[in-house]
Short mmCIF file of C-alpha atoms in Angstrom, two decimals:
data_model
loop_
_atom_site.label_atom_id
_atom_site.label_comp_id
_atom_site.label_asym_id
_atom_site.label_seq_id
_atom_site.Cartn_x
_atom_site.Cartn_y
_atom_site.Cartn_z
CA MET K 106 0.34 -0.11 -0.31
CA ASN K 107 1.07 3.50 -0.94
CA LYS K 108 2.36 5.69 1.33
CA PRO K 109 0.07 9.13 1.85
CA ARG K 110 2.26 12.03 0.19
CA TYR K 111 3.18 15.27 2.26
CA TYR K 112 3.28 17.94 -0.29
CA LEU K 113 5.03 21.65 -0.75
CA SER K 114 2.96 23.79 -2.05
CA ALA K 115 4.44 27.17 -1.93
CA LEU K 116 7.73 29.18 -0.62
CA GLY K 117 9.24 31.95 0.78
CA MET K 118 12.81 33.12 1.26
CA ILE K 119 14.71 35.77 2.01
CA ASN K 120 18.70 35.49 2.61
CA ALA K 121 21.76 36.72 1.57
CA LEU K 122 20.95 36.76 -2.69
CA GLY K 123 17.50 38.47 -2.19
CA ASN K 124 13.86 37.87 -1.59
CA ASN K 125 12.92 37.10 -4.70
CA LEU K 126 12.41 33.28 -6.20
CA ALA K 127 13.53 34.00 -9.39
CA VAL K 128 16.25 36.27 -8.49
CA ILE K 129 17.54 34.04 -6.08
CA ALA K 130 17.00 30.76 -7.93
CA ARG K 131 19.47 32.77 -10.71
CA ARG K 132 22.23 33.73 -8.56
CA LEU K 133 22.58 30.29 -6.99
CA ALA K 134 22.70 28.42 -10.59
CA GLU K 135 25.31 31.26 -11.35
CA GLY K 136 27.32 30.52 -7.90
CA ASP K 137 27.75 33.73 -7.82
CA THR K 138 29.20 34.88 -4.68
CA SER K 139 28.83 38.92 -4.72
CA SER K 140 26.41 38.98 -2.04
CA MET K 141 29.34 37.71 0.68
CA VAL K 142 31.00 40.81 2.08
CA THR K 143 33.40 41.39 4.13
CA ALA K 144 31.52 43.97 6.84
CA PRO K 145 33.09 45.42 10.12
CA VAL K 146 31.30 43.00 13.42
CA SER K 147 32.22 44.54 16.00
CA ASP K 148 35.53 46.22 17.01
CA ALA K 149 36.29 42.55 19.15
CA PHE K 150 36.17 40.72 15.96
CA GLY K 151 37.06 43.24 13.41
CA SER K 152 35.63 42.67 10.04
CA LEU K 153 34.92 39.03 8.47
CA PRO K 154 32.79 38.22 5.78
CA VAL K 155 29.14 37.75 6.26
CA GLY K 156 25.71 36.90 4.62
CA ARG K 157 23.51 40.46 5.39
CA VAL K 158 20.42 40.91 4.25
CA SER K 159 20.36 43.33 2.58
CA GLN K 160 16.48 44.99 1.40
CA ALA K 161 14.22 46.63 3.76
CA LEU K 162 11.88 44.48 6.46
CA PRO K 163 8.49 45.55 7.65
CA ALA K 164 8.01 45.76 11.03
CA PRO K 165 5.12 43.87 12.23
CA PRO K 166 1.05 45.07 12.30
CA ALA K 167 0.54 47.41 15.01
CA ALA K 168 -1.35 45.04 17.79
CA LEU K 169 2.45 43.02 17.43
CA VAL K 170 4.25 46.24 18.09
CA ARG K 171 5.64 44.39 21.68
CA ASP K 172 7.77 41.49 18.59
CA ASP K 173 9.16 43.74 16.54
CA CYS K 174 12.70 42.74 15.80
CA ARG K 175 15.11 42.11 13.28
CA SER K 176 14.62 38.31 13.43
CA ASN K 177 10.22 39.16 13.05
CA ARG K 178 10.85 41.22 10.72
CA LEU K 179 12.78 39.09 8.47
CA LEU K 180 10.07 35.84 9.23
CA LEU K 181 7.53 38.37 7.65
CA ALA K 182 9.70 39.04 4.57
CA ALA K 183 9.42 36.21 4.12
CA LEU K 184 5.54 35.05 4.37
CA ALA K 185 4.40 38.61 2.36
CA THR K 186 6.04 36.99 -1.28
CA ILE K 187 2.92 33.84 -0.36
CA GLU K 188 0.58 35.74 0.80
CA ILE K 189 -1.32 34.24 -1.88
CA GLU K 190 -0.90 30.63 -1.00
CA LEU K 191 -1.61 31.86 2.92
CA GLU K 192 -5.06 33.09 1.94
CA GLN K 193 -6.44 29.72 -0.13
CA VAL K 194 -4.85 27.46 2.34
CA LEU K 195 -7.17 29.82 5.30
CA SER K 196 -9.94 30.12 3.27
CA ARG K 197 -9.85 25.79 2.31
CA TYR K 198 -9.86 24.69 5.73
CA GLY K 199 -9.48 27.57 8.62
CA ARG K 200 -7.80 29.06 11.17
CA SER K 201 -8.55 26.41 14.03
CA ARG K 202 -6.73 23.11 11.46
CA ILE K 203 -3.26 25.65 10.69
CA GLY K 204 -0.19 24.14 12.84
CA VAL K 205 3.39 26.70 13.10
CA VAL K 206 6.45 25.48 13.84
CA LEU K 207 9.44 27.13 12.83
CA GLY K 208 13.25 26.63 14.16
CA THR K 209 15.92 29.13 15.62
CA THR K 210 18.70 29.38 17.28
CA THR K 211 19.33 32.97 18.23
CA SER K 212 15.57 34.38 17.79
CA GLY K 213 16.15 37.95 18.59
CA ILE K 214 19.12 38.46 20.71
CA VAL K 215 19.98 40.69 18.65
CA ALA K 216 17.58 43.26 20.05
CA GLY K 217 18.87 41.93 23.52
CA GLU K 218 22.23 42.88 22.53
CA THR K 219 21.14 46.68 21.69
CA MET K 220 19.54 46.40 24.93
CA LEU K 221 22.82 45.79 26.79
CA ALA K 222 24.88 48.19 25.10
CA GLU K 223 22.12 50.69 26.76
CA TRP K 224 22.31 49.70 29.88
CA ALA K 225 26.17 49.27 30.31
CA ALA K 226 26.30 52.75 29.14
CA GLY K 227 23.78 53.88 31.93
CA ARG K 228 21.19 54.68 29.25
CA ALA K 229 17.91 53.33 29.92
CA ALA K 230 16.50 50.33 26.82
CA PRO K 231 15.52 50.91 23.62
CA ALA K 232 11.99 52.54 22.74
CA GLY K 233 10.45 49.77 21.76
CA TYR K 234 11.89 46.91 23.09
CA ASP K 235 10.56 43.78 24.88
CA TYR K 236 11.91 40.64 27.11
CA GLN K 237 9.64 38.78 24.26
CA GLN K 238 11.83 39.59 21.60
CA VAL K 239 14.55 38.11 22.49
CA GLU K 240 12.90 34.83 24.38
CA ILE K 241 14.07 31.32 22.19
CA GLY K 242 10.34 29.96 21.25
CA ALA K 243 8.49 33.34 20.25
CA ALA K 244 9.04 32.88 16.52
CA ALA K 245 6.17 30.17 16.13
CA PRO K 246 3.78 31.56 18.46
CA PHE K 247 4.46 35.37 16.41
CA LEU K 248 3.79 33.94 13.09
CA ALA K 249 0.74 32.07 14.06
CA LYS K 250 -0.22 35.14 15.76
CA VAL K 251 0.35 37.72 12.44
CA LEU K 252 -1.66 34.53 10.88
CA ASP K 253 -4.46 34.77 13.38
CA VAL K 254 -4.22 30.95 13.31
CA THR K 255 -4.62 28.84 15.91
CA GLY K 256 -3.48 25.48 15.24
CA PRO K 257 -0.77 23.99 16.96
CA ALA K 258 2.51 26.60 16.77
CA TYR K 259 5.85 25.98 18.27
CA THR K 260 9.66 26.71 18.07
CA ILE K 261 12.33 23.86 17.93
CA SER K 262 16.22 25.31 18.66
CA THR K 263 18.07 22.30 18.05
CA ALA K 264 21.49 24.18 16.54
CA CYS K 265 21.79 24.25 12.67
CA THR K 266 19.06 21.08 12.75
CA SER K 267 16.92 23.60 13.55
CA SER K 268 14.52 24.33 10.95
CA ALA K 269 15.51 20.70 9.18
CA LYS K 270 13.56 18.68 12.23
CA VAL K 271 10.02 21.12 11.55
CA PHE K 272 10.25 18.87 8.55
CA ALA K 273 9.23 15.76 10.69
CA VAL K 274 7.21 17.52 13.16
CA ALA K 275 4.87 18.75 10.50
CA ARG K 276 4.47 15.32 9.42
CA ARG K 277 3.97 14.23 12.10
CA TRP K 278 1.03 16.83 13.16
CA LEU K 279 -0.53 15.91 9.41
CA GLN K 280 -0.58 11.74 9.88
CA ALA K 281 -1.69 12.75 13.17
CA ASP K 282 -4.69 15.20 12.12
CA LEU K 283 -3.99 18.21 13.47
CA CYS K 284 -4.22 20.39 11.33
CA ASP K 285 -4.46 20.33 7.97
CA ALA K 286 -1.82 22.23 6.69
CA VAL K 287 1.67 23.73 8.35
CA VAL K 288 3.49 26.77 7.89
CA LEU K 289 6.91 25.83 8.75
CA GLY K 290 11.13 26.67 8.05
CA GLY K 291 13.27 28.91 10.15
CA VAL K 292 15.06 32.26 10.79
CA ASP K 293 18.23 33.27 12.54
CA THR K 294 19.95 36.58 12.45
CA LEU K 295 23.59 37.75 12.71
CA SER K 296 24.20 38.75 15.85
CA SER K 297 27.40 39.25 18.43
CA LEU K 298 26.27 36.03 20.37
CA THR K 299 26.90 33.58 16.79
CA LEU K 300 30.03 35.85 16.12
CA GLY K 301 31.30 35.54 19.35
CA GLY K 302 30.40 32.03 20.09
CA PHE K 303 31.87 30.37 16.92
CA SER K 304 35.11 32.84 16.85
CA ALA K 305 36.09 31.83 20.26
CA LEU K 306 35.45 27.98 18.59
CA GLU K 307 37.62 28.88 16.26
CA SER K 308 35.81 28.00 13.77
CA ILE K 309 35.41 30.85 12.11
CA SER K 310 36.69 32.00 8.38
CA PRO K 311 38.27 35.08 7.65
CA GLN K 312 37.70 34.78 4.08
CA ARG K 313 35.34 32.94 1.65
CA ALA K 314 34.32 29.38 2.96
CA ASN K 315 35.74 26.78 0.96
CA PRO K 316 34.35 23.58 1.88
CA MET K 317 35.75 20.26 1.46
CA SER K 318 38.91 22.02 0.88
CA ARG K 319 42.68 21.65 1.79
CA ASN K 320 42.54 24.92 2.42
CA ARG K 321 39.56 25.34 4.09
CA ARG K 322 39.11 27.54 7.72
CA GLY K 323 35.61 27.28 9.15
CA ILE K 324 32.00 29.04 8.56
CA ASN K 325 31.01 32.87 7.04
CA LEU K 326 28.11 33.46 9.24
CA GLY K 327 24.83 34.57 7.41
CA GLU K 328 20.69 35.72 7.95
CA GLY K 329 17.50 34.22 6.40
CA ALA K 330 14.72 33.30 6.74
CA ALA K 331 12.51 30.39 4.56
CA LEU K 332 9.14 29.37 4.47
CA PHE K 333 7.46 26.69 3.47
CA ILE K 334 3.20 25.26 3.25
CA MET K 335 2.80 21.19 3.89
CA SER K 336 -0.29 19.59 3.27
CA ARG K 337 -2.07 16.50 2.42
CA ASP K 338 -3.11 18.93 -1.22
CA GLU K 339 -1.70 17.42 -4.77
CA ALA K 340 1.65 20.01 -5.12
CA PRO K 341 4.67 18.95 -7.92
CA ILE K 342 6.54 19.10 -4.81
CA ALA K 343 6.43 16.35 -1.84
CA LEU K 344 8.19 15.42 1.34
CA LEU K 345 9.48 12.06 0.39
CA GLY K 346 12.27 10.93 3.21
CA VAL K 347 12.95 11.98 6.86
CA GLY K 348 15.93 10.76 8.61
CA GLU K 349 16.80 12.12 12.09
CA ALA K 350 19.46 10.35 14.00
CA SER K 351 21.61 11.51 17.45
CA ASP K 352 25.02 10.51 18.22
CA ALA K 353 26.07 13.44 21.02
CA TYR K 354 29.36 12.14 20.39
CA HIS K 355 30.30 15.62 21.60
CA ILE K 356 29.52 18.75 22.89
CA SER K 357 30.92 20.41 19.52
CA ALA K 358 32.53 18.41 17.26
CA PRO K 359 30.58 15.78 14.89
CA ASP K 360 31.85 11.95 15.04
CA PRO K 361 34.86 11.54 13.52
CA GLN K 362 33.75 8.52 11.40
CA GLY K 363 29.96 9.92 11.35
CA GLY K 364 28.10 6.95 12.39
CA GLY K 365 24.65 9.46 13.43
CA ALA K 366 24.94 11.41 10.36
CA GLU K 367 25.61 7.73 8.26
CA MET K 368 22.06 6.33 9.57
CA ALA K 369 20.11 9.16 9.66
CA LEU K 370 21.21 9.03 5.18
CA ARG K 371 20.14 5.63 6.00
CA ALA K 372 16.79 6.64 8.04
CA ALA K 373 15.83 9.47 4.63
CA LEU K 374 16.45 6.73 2.53
CA ALA K 375 14.58 4.16 3.68
CA ASP K 376 11.22 6.67 4.10
CA ALA K 377 11.35 7.44 0.99
CA ALA K 378 11.70 3.79 -0.54
CA LEU K 379 14.31 4.51 -2.54
CA THR K 380 18.13 3.36 -3.63
CA PRO K 381 20.83 5.77 -3.19
CA SER K 382 21.13 5.53 -7.07
CA GLN K 383 17.61 7.72 -7.64
CA ILE K 384 19.22 10.86 -6.25
CA GLY K 385 19.67 13.49 -8.41
CA TYR K 386 21.23 15.44 -5.62
CA VAL K 387 22.61 16.25 -2.96
CA ASN K 388 23.06 19.75 -0.56
CA LEU K 389 25.62 19.18 1.21
CA HIS K 390 26.13 20.87 5.00
CA ALA K 391 29.68 21.86 3.82
CA THR K 392 30.36 23.48 6.50
CA ALA K 393 34.24 24.03 5.47
CA THR K 394 35.23 23.52 8.50
CA PRO K 395 38.22 21.05 8.68
CA LYS K 396 36.06 18.26 11.25
CA ASN K 397 32.25 18.10 9.71
CA ASP K 398 33.72 17.82 6.28
CA GLU K 399 35.88 15.16 6.50
CA MET K 400 32.29 13.61 8.51
CA GLU K 401 30.53 14.07 5.80
CA SER K 402 32.69 13.20 3.00
CA ARG K 403 33.06 9.85 4.82
CA VAL K 404 29.14 9.46 5.91
CA MET K 405 28.78 10.28 1.52
CA GLN K 406 31.03 7.99 0.18
CA ARG K 407 30.03 5.01 2.35
CA VAL K 408 25.76 5.71 1.29
CA PHE K 409 27.02 6.48 -2.03
CA PRO K 410 29.35 4.76 -3.30
CA ALA K 411 28.44 5.05 -7.10
CA GLY K 412 28.78 8.78 -6.67
CA VAL K 413 25.88 11.46 -6.70
CA PRO K 414 26.28 15.28 -7.62
CA THR K 415 26.66 17.18 -4.53
CA SER K 416 27.94 21.01 -3.68
CA GLY K 417 27.60 22.49 -0.40
CA THR K 418 25.55 26.22 -1.13
CA LYS K 419 26.96 28.03 1.95
CA PRO K 420 29.62 29.85 -0.01
CA LEU K 421 26.77 31.58 -1.32
CA VAL K 422 24.71 33.11 2.00
CA GLY K 423 26.91 32.22 4.82
CA HIS K 424 25.82 29.22 7.48
CA LEU K 425 21.94 30.59 8.40
CA LEU K 426 22.09 28.67 11.67
CA GLY K 427 18.51 27.53 12.94
CA ALA K 428 17.53 28.69 9.05
CA ALA K 429 19.74 27.20 7.28
CA GLY K 430 18.07 23.66 7.04
CA ALA K 431 15.01 24.68 5.21
CA THR K 432 16.74 27.36 3.43
CA GLU K 433 19.33 24.89 1.85
CA LEU K 434 15.84 22.56 1.40
CA GLY K 435 14.29 25.70 -0.35
CA PHE K 436 17.82 25.64 -2.60
CA CYS K 437 16.16 22.08 -3.59
CA TRP K 438 12.55 23.27 -3.94
CA LEU K 439 14.30 25.90 -6.84
CA LEU K 440 15.56 23.17 -8.52
CA LEU K 441 13.07 20.98 -8.87
CA ASN K 442 9.86 23.40 -9.87
CA GLY K 443 12.51 24.22 -12.49
CA MET K 444 13.02 27.29 -11.92
CA THR K 445 16.75 26.95 -11.22
CA PRO K 446 18.39 26.29 -15.00
CA SER K 447 20.94 24.28 -13.12
CA LEU K 448 22.01 22.37 -9.81
CA PRO K 449 23.68 24.85 -7.56
CA PRO K 450 27.80 24.30 -8.10
CA HIS K 451 30.46 23.74 -5.19
CA ILE K 452 31.88 26.91 -4.76
CA TRP K 453 35.65 26.36 -3.73
CA ASP K 454 39.12 27.35 -4.76
CA GLY K 455 39.25 23.55 -6.36
CA GLU K 456 41.80 21.82 -4.27
CA ALA K 457 41.01 18.76 -2.79
CA ASP K 458 42.03 17.48 0.25
CA PRO K 459 43.95 14.34 -0.51
CA GLN K 460 42.84 13.05 3.16
CA LEU K 461 39.07 13.28 2.06
CA PRO K 462 36.95 11.08 0.05
CA GLN K 463 36.91 13.15 -3.19
CA LEU K 464 33.16 13.68 -3.79
CA ASP K 465 31.38 14.31 -7.16
CA LEU K 466 31.41 18.49 -6.43
CA VAL K 467 28.74 20.17 -8.98
CA GLN K 468 30.35 21.68 -12.20
CA LEU K 469 29.05 25.47 -13.23
CA GLY K 470 26.29 24.88 -15.26
CA GLN K 471 25.09 21.15 -14.60
CA GLY K 472 21.86 19.79 -14.71
CA LEU K 473 19.70 17.57 -12.95
CA ARG K 474 19.14 14.11 -14.13
CA GLN K 475 16.74 12.92 -12.11
CA ARG K 476 13.74 14.34 -9.74
CA THR K 477 14.61 14.00 -6.50
CA CYS K 478 17.17 15.43 -3.74
CA MET K 479 18.44 15.39 -0.48
CA SER K 480 20.40 17.99 1.80
CA ASN K 481 21.77 17.38 4.70
CA SER K 482 21.88 19.35 8.41
CA PHE K 483 24.66 18.13 10.94
CA ALA K 484 24.37 19.79 14.68
CA PHE K 485 26.37 20.64 17.61
CA GLY K 486 24.81 17.38 20.25
CA GLY K 487 25.39 14.89 17.33
CA SER K 488 21.72 15.94 16.41
CA ASN K 489 22.02 14.89 12.08
CA VAL K 490 18.93 15.09 10.19
CA SER K 491 18.29 14.30 6.39
CA LEU K 492 15.72 15.12 3.87
CA ILE K 493 14.86 13.81 0.39
CA ILE K 494 12.13 15.94 -1.79
CA GLY K 495 10.86 14.84 -5.41
CA GLY K 496 8.40 15.05 -8.08
#
């Protein structure tokens, strides 16, 4: 008996590449890194390459002014691009049957940083500051209030797998008949907290990220939001497989052999009832840190011994942390919908690391041969998620 399918019918997105899907798709296919700019970050960290959103962001409605922060404004910018599809879903199912689940790592921490800077200088908190802007769980309830929906709504924070895990949650809600449609995705903003934390871990590169290279030095951080609508209503792209695993090897370092990561990839393939040879493209986690790339390349060689076209897209937008999973699956969605004319190329210096298994890294202009894509996300604490979508 065929399993029921759950479809991803709409995508709203904003990141360093833009907030127009056609523009994002074109720049993705071109491997356009021009939005990764070296910018002064702070006195402590100097200037670093970051994927900063440059567009003006919408403010929340007056009734939600207490929720006004950059993180929520990024959500509103992504939401604005799927308003028509949302209205259709709301009209069909009613507001009590719509759920919201989002991933983030920092929520509105930038508002808290601004407030603390004023406090340290002996000044009053900025006008409009409210502690609820900073709460880690605030993102999904805020979006539920904006949409005026009363289905389940909560926020997930599992570091860099946060907005990948939301796809598993949304599917379970639909399977359990808790709702008929789910708005899901992730959001994160650039902040001193994350820049300082990753700098302390010696994980940030002073140059553009260089994944899978012998010269890789670490990540670049970015910001953005990505939102999908998932439902049982048939659409061109479906969520085919989800794999989750936890290895808890170390608080920040991955298991060098990638045991938990491999479990997640194989679980996603089994869930989708697909073999490795049926996957057309894999979006790698590919942070460009020495240990992550070493682990992931080993896992990919074991799971895909015959090879599969792969690339890491973080050099184009930065590592979006809590928003990375949804954003990178969004890149796969654009590809499968025909908006991206070719696979996202792997941007690096071309100098392979002889210590790593060699992968089939995508070249500029390379086409998609099979209409299935996998996206991998790995996080501190040993959280691993692999997602498969297809037509």
